[in-house]
Amino acid sequence: MAVNLIELSPAGLYCPPGRFHIDPWRPVACAVITHAHADHARAGSERYLACDDAAQVLRVRLPGAAIDTLPYGAPMLRDGVRVSLHPAGHVLGAAQVRIEYRGEVWVASGDYKRDADPTCAPFEPLRAHAFVTESTFGLPIFRWRAPAEVVDDIAGWWRANAAAGRTSMLFCYAFGKAQRIAAMLARARALNVGPLAAHGAMSALNDAYRASGVDLPPIVHATALAAADVPRALVLAPPSAAGSPWMRRFGDFASGFASGWMQTRAGRRRRGIERGFALSDHVDWPGLLATIADTGASRVLVTHGESSAVVRWLREHGHDAAALATEFAAEGEPEAMPTAGAA
Amino acid sequence: MEAFARLHRTLEAERDDARIAAIGAYVRDAPPDDAALAVSLLKGQRPRRILPAAVMRDAAMRAAGIARWLFDACKTQVGDVAETVALVVPSASRTTLHGLAWWSERIASLATVDAGAAATRLVEDWDSLSTDARIVYAKLVSGTYRSPVSPALVDRALAPNFSVPVDPRPPFADASLRVDAVLVYAEPAAPKGFALGAFTFALWDERGGARTLTPIARIDDVAEHERSALEAIVRRTTVERFGPVRRVTPTLVCELAFEAVEASGRRKSGWRLRAPRVVRVRDDASVDDAATLADLGKYAR
Ligand SMILES: [Zn+2]
Ligand SMILES: [Zn+2]
């Protein structure tokens, strides 16, 4: 094999011939950002390059940063290295980074999923000699149900709570998951149950989605809900809001949590939440294996979460695989989880 | 099975008012034999182990195409063999409408075949069950099913379903409807109790061409005199136990009284009796003399 197009440096994933980092965890000169989740888009670098779909959200997350953008698929040349960004299907603007240099192609997946999501472009399978993949849910226990079915469950839960006069408090990540749920509830025609509301921390992100052309249903500021509407409302709240004084206004609410970690009973128990909905923005086990096969890559480098299990499985199945010790959040996103007794 | 699995999941997650409503709804809507079995499981009866967990684990590893180390890594994350098995096996390609009682009989029969055949059957069964249903299935197979609620909560949930409204006085009692039915299941009054509390009766079902007994009512309102006759016959004719539920050879006919019969699309029999009770034991009648579902239909409004 020729040179490594991606390797691990102290600041993060680094492309030596192109002299740029991908999602660095320390400030660098040039940072290519796969998406705007906090563990992938960190402040302090001199210049950023991201997908144009990500720009609105990235400016919310990194105020004042110098951000260059590229549309999906458009190449940029840098020291003889051809860099392009391709849909990862993870959240709005999420990109895989394709790096081509002297006939060699490497792809860094960033975070990705293969399931449908009305708020972002679908994952684009790419061919590569080497593939750097995430492995947040890299165990065979993680096989997602069809997202529409999970959203139907959320709608049913909302309907039952509304009938019992109890606010539905749905914890979910503020960026990506909240907007996906809002858009999917609208598509499932579930919004006749009551008003859809969100914690204030989500407003700027919802606005950024709309400014990026994503069709979101009306979302009320949770603090602006009329008293009579509170018991029928579904409130999207970041996990960090659990147990905060903000919650008190909703009285005896029902709590739910939408995350891939809700797949297991242990995951549901750990969060001390009444209802868990296994809805993830990360690839599941079958999707991970299928994606690796789709790339045709002879070399697979594994980041995040369950890298050791994925690496061992790949090696046992004839792949050249290794783990990369990245500092991306192993739990998907770095936000605090709600804790038992929070509700 | 899917309905019971959903109930189990709800009972694990929700608070007491929702739990009570969910148990009430299940018992109201499920066929009597499913309801009887569900109640006994929820009241704390522990099923016996049908197969060692290792047999199930090995079958799941084969179905999922994973090695032992990877199953163990999954189990570490999940914390429970039955749930791990349910999650690693690829999604079902079929669905079935069979209820808890049907599945429990099928599970019990796993004990009668050799290990290879049992493993094949496990994989075949998993292919028609949702993840939640597989968890219940695997816990019944391994004898590790534990009720997520207290017996007291189950009693609270059942109270409105099974309490008989103030009995009409004699002139009206004669107006109640009657049918001769066959005893098919019995179960204890309390968890780990020895006295029998509820009895399930069946009528002849001739809809499918064959003549089979289909449960029509689970009754706990039995007068003391009849109760001792029922208990004696159950002791003599029990052929199979599933946890506390005993299946008996159909030999005993009883006359049941009820206030009304309503169509119920969700029950195998297609009918639901309102306020059923045992009036007397029909020592004079043979099983063949019992009524058919079609007879019952004549009472429907
Ligand atoms: Zn992410
Ligand atoms: Zn990540």
XYZ file of C-alpha atoms and ligand atoms in Angstrom:
646
model
C 0.000 0.000 0.000
C 1.031 3.564 -0.621
C 1.037 6.241 2.087
C -1.555 6.380 4.840
C -4.174 8.918 3.826
C -5.551 8.985 7.376
C -3.649 8.288 10.563
C -3.965 9.053 14.236
C -2.188 12.178 15.496
C -2.304 13.708 18.995
C -4.904 16.205 17.789
C -7.042 13.614 16.049
C -7.443 11.919 12.666
C -4.902 13.443 10.246
C -4.325 13.332 6.499
C -0.517 13.745 6.013
C -0.433 14.523 2.271
C -3.376 16.949 2.519
C -2.193 18.505 5.796
C -5.642 18.612 7.390
C -7.352 16.988 10.337
C -10.788 15.388 10.455
C -12.922 16.249 13.524
C -9.825 17.110 15.644
C -10.210 17.221 19.406
C -7.514 19.869 19.750
C -7.176 23.163 17.849
C -5.430 22.726 14.458
C -4.752 24.810 11.337
C -7.298 23.128 9.077
C -10.178 21.025 10.401
C -12.527 19.098 8.094
C -15.727 18.598 10.094
C -17.971 15.600 9.402
C -20.890 17.042 11.379
C -21.801 19.524 14.078
C -22.186 17.208 17.094
C -20.082 18.584 19.931
C -17.552 15.738 20.030
C -16.850 16.106 16.310
C -16.957 19.903 15.934
C -14.765 21.473 18.594
C -13.893 25.132 18.847
C -10.444 26.720 18.477
C -9.188 25.664 15.053
C -8.042 28.319 12.562
C -10.144 27.187 9.612
C -12.982 24.730 9.199
C -14.265 22.932 6.129
C -17.728 21.384 6.235
C -20.661 20.488 4.000
C -22.792 23.501 3.072
C -25.861 21.727 4.538
C -24.045 21.795 7.895
C -23.113 25.466 7.793
C -26.205 26.880 9.533
C -25.978 24.481 12.457
C -22.196 24.747 12.644
C -22.460 28.526 13.014
C -24.805 27.974 15.979
C -22.332 25.549 17.510
C -19.086 27.410 16.675
C -19.968 31.110 16.751
C -17.391 33.285 15.003
C -15.408 30.401 13.476
C -13.968 30.682 9.930
C -15.982 28.068 8.061
C -15.527 27.151 4.388
C -18.199 24.967 2.836
C -18.515 22.487 -0.010
C -21.676 20.994 -1.500
C -21.995 17.206 -1.296
C -19.878 15.569 -3.988
C -17.932 18.668 -5.060
C -14.162 18.079 -4.971
C -11.563 20.397 -3.469
C -7.876 20.064 -4.360
C -5.266 20.588 -1.674
C -1.591 19.707 -2.237
C -2.531 17.162 -4.877
C -5.110 15.597 -2.590
C -8.691 15.501 -3.832
C -11.152 15.904 -0.946
C -14.907 15.594 -1.245
C -17.809 15.317 1.193
C -20.640 12.787 0.766
C -23.921 12.263 2.642
C -23.585 10.184 5.816
C -27.310 10.162 6.703
C -26.500 10.884 10.364
C -27.890 14.423 10.898
C -28.345 17.510 8.730
C -25.103 18.180 6.834
C -23.304 15.064 8.093
C -20.616 13.984 5.673
C -18.263 11.148 4.915
C -14.858 12.481 3.923
C -13.515 10.952 0.707
C -9.777 11.441 0.174
C -8.118 10.538 -3.140
C -4.376 10.756 -3.630
C -2.280 9.134 -6.389
C -5.019 6.626 -7.227
C -5.591 5.607 -3.617
C -9.019 6.305 -2.051
C -9.723 6.485 1.683
C -13.094 7.283 3.209
C -13.735 8.447 6.778
C -17.392 7.796 7.638
C -17.860 10.211 10.503
C -21.084 9.162 12.248
C -23.607 7.561 9.888
C -26.799 5.551 9.559
C -28.504 3.647 6.761
C -32.113 4.204 7.906
C -34.464 6.808 6.457
C -34.434 10.305 7.959
C -36.545 13.103 6.440
C -34.202 15.776 7.856
C -31.014 14.850 6.001
C -29.669 13.430 2.767
C -29.459 9.602 2.717
C -26.130 7.814 3.189
C -24.183 7.438 -0.059
C -22.236 4.180 -0.404
C -18.670 4.871 -1.593
C -15.939 2.562 -2.858
C -12.609 2.869 -1.049
C -9.284 1.109 -0.539
C -9.476 1.914 3.172
C -12.553 2.767 5.220
C -12.510 4.512 8.604
C -15.828 3.609 10.254
C -17.611 4.470 13.468
C -18.788 1.577 15.652
C -21.009 3.191 18.291
C -23.510 0.322 18.066
C -21.100 -2.330 16.801
C -22.622 -5.387 18.477
C -25.193 -7.807 17.014
C -27.751 -6.875 19.708
C -28.217 -3.596 17.878
C -30.598 -4.210 14.985
C -32.955 -1.303 14.531
C -36.645 -1.710 13.910
C -38.047 0.346 11.037
C -37.899 3.986 12.241
C -41.529 4.580 11.197
C -42.617 1.812 13.586
C -40.704 3.368 16.468
C -42.245 6.755 15.709
C -45.683 5.093 15.707
C -44.851 3.829 19.203
C -43.935 7.366 20.255
C -47.221 8.643 18.818
C -49.177 5.949 20.684
C -47.418 6.810 23.921
C -48.180 10.499 23.375
C -51.854 9.708 22.684
C -52.166 7.611 25.857
C -50.504 10.286 27.984
C -52.710 13.003 26.534
C -55.789 10.896 27.290
C -54.563 10.582 30.888
C -53.947 14.348 31.054
C -50.183 13.987 31.373
C -47.520 15.874 29.432
C -45.248 13.646 27.321
C -41.651 14.613 28.084
C -39.449 13.059 25.417
C -35.735 13.351 26.073
C -33.555 13.273 22.988
C -30.406 14.902 21.620
C -31.021 18.550 20.826
C -29.315 18.401 17.424
C -30.515 15.816 14.954
C -32.765 13.507 16.940
C -35.202 16.218 18.043
C -35.714 17.489 14.502
C -35.940 13.961 13.081
C -38.661 13.038 15.584
C -40.579 16.262 14.897
C -40.468 15.678 11.132
C -41.380 11.994 11.435
C -44.309 12.692 13.791
C -45.599 15.158 11.200
C -45.257 12.548 8.443
C -47.021 9.972 10.631
C -49.902 12.468 10.964
C -49.591 12.264 14.742
C -49.666 15.995 15.447
C -53.425 16.043 16.033
C -52.847 14.702 19.565
C -51.724 18.071 20.885
C -49.069 20.743 20.484
C -45.473 19.775 19.753
C -43.124 21.788 21.968
C -39.390 21.978 22.596
C -36.984 23.098 25.284
C -35.434 26.498 24.560
C -32.016 24.912 23.944
C -33.443 23.428 20.756
C -34.913 26.599 19.268
C -31.747 27.855 17.592
C -31.159 24.418 16.082
C -34.751 24.155 14.841
C -34.337 27.579 13.245
C -31.054 26.507 11.642
C -32.777 23.429 10.180
C -35.541 25.582 8.718
C -32.989 28.064 7.354
C -31.293 25.077 5.675
C -34.529 24.198 3.910
C -35.653 21.287 6.124
C -39.430 21.047 6.466
C -40.198 20.962 10.209
C -43.717 21.170 11.678
C -44.585 24.074 13.994
C -42.759 23.616 17.312
C -43.887 25.711 20.275
C -41.477 27.053 22.870
C -42.215 24.826 25.874
C -42.390 27.818 28.220
C -44.950 29.471 25.918
C -47.440 26.588 26.065
C -50.893 27.653 27.249
C -51.748 26.036 30.591
C -54.650 24.169 29.006
C -52.323 22.724 26.343
C -49.646 21.458 28.723
C -51.304 18.079 29.507
C -51.724 17.287 25.777
C -48.279 18.452 24.684
C -45.296 16.423 23.615
C -42.203 18.279 24.795
C -38.807 17.521 23.224
C -36.121 18.124 25.844
C -32.357 17.611 25.920
C -31.216 14.974 28.422
C -29.395 17.699 30.353
C -32.756 19.292 31.227
C -33.787 16.277 33.310
C -34.129 17.178 36.956
C -33.778 20.907 36.287
C -36.234 23.458 37.740
C -37.480 23.911 34.149
C -39.240 20.542 34.421
C -41.446 21.560 37.326
C -43.907 23.528 35.245
C -45.109 20.270 33.646
C -46.289 18.728 36.911
C -46.815 14.962 36.781
C -45.418 14.277 33.308
C -44.621 10.961 31.609
C -40.974 10.609 30.598
C -39.530 8.906 27.539
C -36.088 8.727 25.970
C -35.336 8.259 22.276
C -31.914 6.736 21.680
C -30.272 3.603 20.339
C -29.299 2.843 23.936
C -32.958 2.133 24.655
C -32.541 -1.137 22.741
C -31.708 -3.043 25.917
C -33.536 -3.250 29.216
C -30.268 -2.368 30.951
C -30.063 0.808 28.867
C -33.626 1.756 29.742
C -33.090 1.036 33.414
C -29.865 3.041 33.585
C -31.645 6.197 32.464
C -34.431 5.897 35.009
C -36.925 6.768 32.298
C -40.411 5.330 32.059
C -40.405 4.582 28.348
C -37.478 3.938 26.028
C -37.714 4.249 22.242
C -34.827 2.665 20.325
C -34.408 5.279 17.619
C -30.823 5.910 16.585
C -28.911 8.165 14.211
C -26.069 5.629 14.132
C -25.699 2.551 11.969
C -26.744 -0.792 13.506
C -24.814 -4.069 13.330
C -26.224 -5.370 10.028
C -25.890 -1.892 8.507
C -22.286 -1.628 9.654
C -21.299 -4.954 8.112
C -23.201 -4.184 4.896
C -21.562 -0.771 4.618
C -18.081 -2.190 5.082
C -18.837 -4.755 2.376
C -20.243 -2.007 0.094
C -17.008 -0.024 0.261
C -14.999 -2.996 -0.978
C -12.255 -1.749 1.346
C -9.339 -4.086 1.988
C -8.432 -2.140 5.096
C -10.904 -1.089 7.832
C -10.065 1.255 10.697
C -12.601 1.418 13.506
C -13.383 4.386 15.763
C -15.856 4.982 18.621
C -17.626 2.581 20.958
C -17.420 -1.103 20.217
C -14.268 -0.991 18.136
C -12.605 -4.051 19.666
C -15.561 -6.358 18.923
C -15.899 -5.013 15.380
C -12.146 -5.317 14.728
C -12.053 -8.889 15.997
C -15.116 -9.843 13.938
C -13.598 -8.289 10.816
C -10.263 -10.057 11.334
C -12.016 -13.390 11.848
C -13.777 -12.752 8.553
C -10.593 -12.067 6.592
C -10.387 -8.278 6.731
C -7.298 -6.220 7.517
C -8.773 -4.292 10.450
C -7.482 -2.184 13.330
C -8.908 0.137 15.977
C -8.150 3.851 16.063
C -8.187 5.258 19.586
C -10.239 8.376 18.905
C -11.716 10.706 21.478
C -15.223 10.743 20.017
C -17.914 10.098 22.576
C -18.392 6.354 22.969
C -22.035 6.875 23.870
C -22.848 8.544 20.612
C -23.192 12.089 21.834
C -21.517 13.728 24.798
C -24.574 15.308 26.368
C -25.435 14.328 29.922
C -27.879 11.477 30.318
C -30.936 11.934 32.484
C -30.432 10.102 35.746
C -32.732 8.014 37.894
C -35.164 10.101 39.884
C -34.748 13.042 37.562
C -38.404 13.007 36.636
C -47.820 -14.053 22.624
C -47.201 -10.626 21.142
C -50.002 -9.174 23.283
C -48.533 -10.688 26.439
C -45.039 -9.508 25.480
C -46.373 -5.969 25.047
C -48.091 -6.267 28.422
C -44.850 -7.443 30.034
C -42.928 -4.532 28.506
C -45.572 -2.077 29.732
C -45.490 -3.557 33.224
C -41.703 -3.155 33.334
C -41.848 0.489 32.366
C -45.015 2.168 33.466
C -46.394 3.366 36.754
C -49.116 1.580 38.704
C -52.224 3.171 37.189
C -51.048 2.345 33.661
C -50.009 -1.157 34.775
C -53.415 -1.864 36.264
C -55.137 -0.620 33.132
C -52.855 -2.764 30.945
C -53.470 -5.961 32.944
C -57.212 -5.291 32.939
C -57.219 -4.736 29.187
C -55.190 -7.872 28.516
C -57.381 -10.109 30.673
C -60.521 -8.623 29.160
C -59.366 -9.089 25.567
C -57.310 -12.291 25.683
C -58.791 -15.747 25.192
C -59.541 -17.317 28.602
C -56.655 -19.799 28.472
C -54.170 -17.025 27.652
C -55.612 -14.845 30.402
C -55.449 -17.674 32.932
C -51.817 -18.371 32.177
C -50.880 -14.690 32.106
C -52.475 -14.073 35.486
C -50.652 -16.966 37.099
C -47.307 -15.851 35.651
C -47.876 -12.255 36.729
C -48.887 -13.408 40.183
C -45.443 -14.877 40.614
C -45.649 -18.495 39.500
C -42.282 -19.543 38.150
C -42.251 -21.715 35.065
C -40.102 -24.834 35.153
C -36.939 -24.977 33.086
C -37.555 -26.684 29.757
C -34.028 -26.410 28.285
C -30.646 -25.354 29.687
C -29.720 -21.766 28.783
C -26.633 -23.109 26.989
C -28.753 -24.968 24.424
C -30.635 -21.762 23.698
C -27.427 -19.714 23.567
C -25.805 -22.126 21.094
C -28.902 -22.096 18.885
C -28.937 -18.282 18.932
C -25.226 -18.120 18.053
C -25.834 -20.351 15.063
C -28.897 -18.379 13.946
C -27.005 -15.087 14.275
C -23.799 -16.442 12.737
C -21.682 -15.262 15.661
C -18.945 -16.895 17.724
C -19.049 -17.490 21.466
C -16.826 -14.515 22.312
C -19.179 -12.164 20.473
C -22.251 -13.600 22.176
C -20.480 -13.103 25.497
C -19.604 -9.493 24.597
C -23.291 -8.930 23.854
C -24.352 -10.625 27.062
C -22.022 -8.336 29.027
C -23.805 -5.335 27.537
C -27.306 -6.763 27.993
C -26.858 -8.531 31.321
C -29.296 -11.371 30.618
C -29.027 -14.497 28.416
C -32.684 -14.575 27.355
C -32.663 -10.946 26.269
C -29.310 -11.384 24.511
C -30.695 -14.361 22.606
C -33.781 -12.348 21.646
C -31.690 -9.448 20.349
C -28.923 -11.224 18.405
C -31.165 -13.469 16.322
C -32.033 -11.794 12.989
C -35.451 -10.172 12.720
C -38.413 -12.485 12.203
C -39.452 -13.242 8.637
C -42.961 -14.372 9.650
C -45.644 -13.498 12.173
C -48.105 -15.696 14.047
C -51.301 -14.909 15.907
C -50.919 -17.680 18.472
C -51.449 -16.665 22.073
C -49.525 -17.296 25.258
C -51.238 -20.620 26.011
C -50.489 -22.033 22.557
C -46.856 -21.009 22.854
C -46.537 -22.374 26.364
C -47.714 -25.772 25.156
C -45.282 -25.606 22.275
C -42.487 -24.639 24.650
C -43.360 -27.480 27.027
C -43.092 -29.923 24.139
C -39.461 -28.886 23.591
C -38.650 -31.072 26.591
C -39.788 -34.160 24.727
C -37.431 -33.912 21.728
C -33.673 -34.375 21.494
C -31.254 -31.434 21.730
C -30.727 -31.150 17.981
C -34.432 -31.066 17.225
C -34.990 -28.607 20.079
C -32.365 -26.238 18.660
C -33.991 -26.407 15.225
C -37.393 -25.684 16.761
C -36.014 -22.720 18.748
C -34.660 -21.063 15.610
C -37.896 -21.759 13.753
C -39.966 -20.258 16.590
C -37.768 -17.152 16.909
C -38.342 -16.496 13.231
C -42.002 -15.732 13.917
C -41.659 -13.643 17.092
C -40.868 -9.995 17.761
C -37.923 -9.167 20.013
C -40.180 -8.563 23.024
C -42.035 -11.830 22.423
C -38.729 -13.674 22.056
C -37.648 -12.387 25.457
C -40.772 -13.845 27.099
C -40.362 -17.045 25.060
C -36.698 -17.430 26.062
C -37.491 -16.805 29.723
C -40.238 -19.438 29.628
C -37.875 -21.913 27.947
C -35.128 -21.312 30.510
C -37.524 -21.091 33.462
C -36.303 -17.589 34.276
C -39.555 -15.682 33.734
C -40.216 -13.378 36.678
C -43.228 -11.173 37.072
C -42.453 -7.446 36.875
C -45.293 -6.677 39.305
C -46.500 -7.722 42.744
C -49.380 -10.207 43.198
C -51.279 -7.443 45.010
C -51.130 -5.239 41.937
C -52.480 -8.084 39.784
C -55.361 -8.528 42.249
C -56.149 -4.839 42.065
C -56.147 -5.030 38.290
C -58.452 -8.055 38.233
C -60.975 -6.800 40.747
C -63.209 -4.973 38.274
C -62.986 -7.784 35.731
C -63.925 -10.652 37.946
C -66.037 -9.208 40.719
C -69.603 -10.227 40.038
C -72.093 -7.408 40.373
C -74.626 -7.694 43.215
C -76.483 -10.896 42.424
C -79.982 -10.450 41.133
C -82.549 -11.798 43.645
C -84.095 -15.202 42.907
C -86.953 -14.073 40.618
C -84.330 -12.560 38.305
C -81.694 -15.263 38.759
C -83.836 -17.657 36.772
C -83.641 -15.302 33.860
C -79.893 -15.841 33.489
C -78.657 -17.844 30.536
C -77.303 -21.380 30.919
C -74.871 -23.580 29.026
C -73.146 -26.913 29.696
C -69.378 -26.601 29.381
C -66.306 -28.811 29.864
C -63.572 -28.176 32.432
C -60.150 -27.868 30.702
C -57.812 -25.864 32.979
C -57.518 -25.035 36.672
C -55.165 -22.829 38.636
C -54.551 -21.994 42.298
C -56.290 -19.185 44.118
C -53.094 -17.498 45.266
C -49.448 -17.712 44.237
C -47.966 -20.910 45.615
C -51.370 -21.684 47.135
C -52.841 -25.155 47.014
C -56.514 -24.291 46.849
C -57.743 -23.907 43.313
C -59.094 -20.476 42.528
C -60.120 -20.276 38.917
C -61.365 -22.783 36.369
C -61.431 -22.523 32.619
C -64.306 -24.087 30.696
C -64.599 -24.931 27.022
C -67.333 -25.587 24.469
C -67.250 -27.708 21.350
C -65.919 -25.816 18.369
C -67.123 -27.278 15.058
C -66.113 -24.396 12.852
C -63.008 -26.001 11.400
C -64.711 -29.229 10.332
C -63.165 -31.100 13.277
C -64.743 -31.085 16.745
C -62.388 -29.491 19.301
C -62.806 -27.887 22.699
C -62.247 -24.109 22.702
C -62.064 -22.190 26.002
C -65.008 -19.902 26.579
C -64.663 -18.626 30.155
C -62.301 -18.467 33.095
C -64.392 -18.521 36.258
C -63.450 -17.918 39.863
C -67.008 -17.554 41.111
C -67.714 -21.132 42.215
C -69.895 -22.116 45.160
C -68.204 -24.140 47.910
C -70.043 -27.388 47.164
C -69.174 -27.325 43.466
C -65.656 -26.181 44.252
C -64.791 -29.359 46.148
C -66.124 -31.508 43.298
C -64.043 -29.512 40.827
C -60.921 -29.794 42.952
C -61.331 -33.549 43.250
C -61.650 -34.016 39.509
C -58.641 -31.753 38.864
C -56.520 -33.826 41.251
C -57.476 -37.016 39.410
C -57.231 -35.818 35.824
C -54.343 -33.323 35.607
C -52.271 -34.284 32.558
C -49.854 -31.373 32.361
C -48.736 -28.452 34.454
C -47.487 -25.188 33.213
C -46.325 -23.394 36.309
C -49.478 -23.269 38.398
C -51.853 -23.928 35.550
C -53.033 -27.503 35.248
C -54.435 -28.904 32.078
C -56.939 -31.653 32.795
C -58.348 -34.451 30.681
C -61.783 -33.192 29.613
C -64.169 -35.368 31.674
C -66.269 -33.011 33.763
C -69.296 -31.068 32.545
C -70.649 -28.124 34.519
C -73.665 -25.961 34.003
C -72.621 -22.319 33.707
C -74.899 -19.334 34.186
C -74.164 -15.924 32.684
C -75.904 -12.637 32.145
C -75.197 -12.172 28.465
C -72.981 -13.276 25.611
C -71.200 -10.797 23.374
C -69.285 -11.260 20.144
C -65.524 -10.815 20.634
C -63.385 -10.833 17.520
C -60.234 -10.979 19.624
C -61.040 -14.285 21.298
C -60.523 -17.621 19.662
C -64.079 -18.678 20.578
C -65.482 -15.461 19.102
C -67.615 -14.946 22.235
C -67.348 -13.409 25.664
C -69.646 -14.381 28.561
C -70.735 -11.660 30.955
C -70.613 -12.531 34.670
C -70.220 -16.310 34.196
C -70.518 -18.596 37.227
C -70.689 -22.311 37.916
C -74.226 -23.360 38.839
C -73.808 -27.109 39.271
C -71.728 -30.110 38.355
C -73.495 -32.250 35.747
C -72.579 -35.745 36.932
C -75.282 -36.976 34.603
C -73.772 -35.508 31.433
C -70.887 -36.753 29.322
C -68.365 -34.486 27.641
C -70.035 -35.099 24.301
C -73.228 -33.571 25.701
C -71.617 -30.180 26.252
C -72.807 -27.278 24.138
C -71.198 -25.995 20.961
C -70.085 -22.463 20.162
C -72.950 -22.370 17.682
C -75.408 -23.090 20.548
C -73.949 -20.163 22.432
C -74.373 -17.927 19.426
C -78.143 -18.373 19.679
C -78.053 -16.444 22.963
C -76.317 -13.475 21.425
C -78.444 -10.423 20.866
Zn -22.754 12.462 15.770
Zn -19.619 10.476 16.934
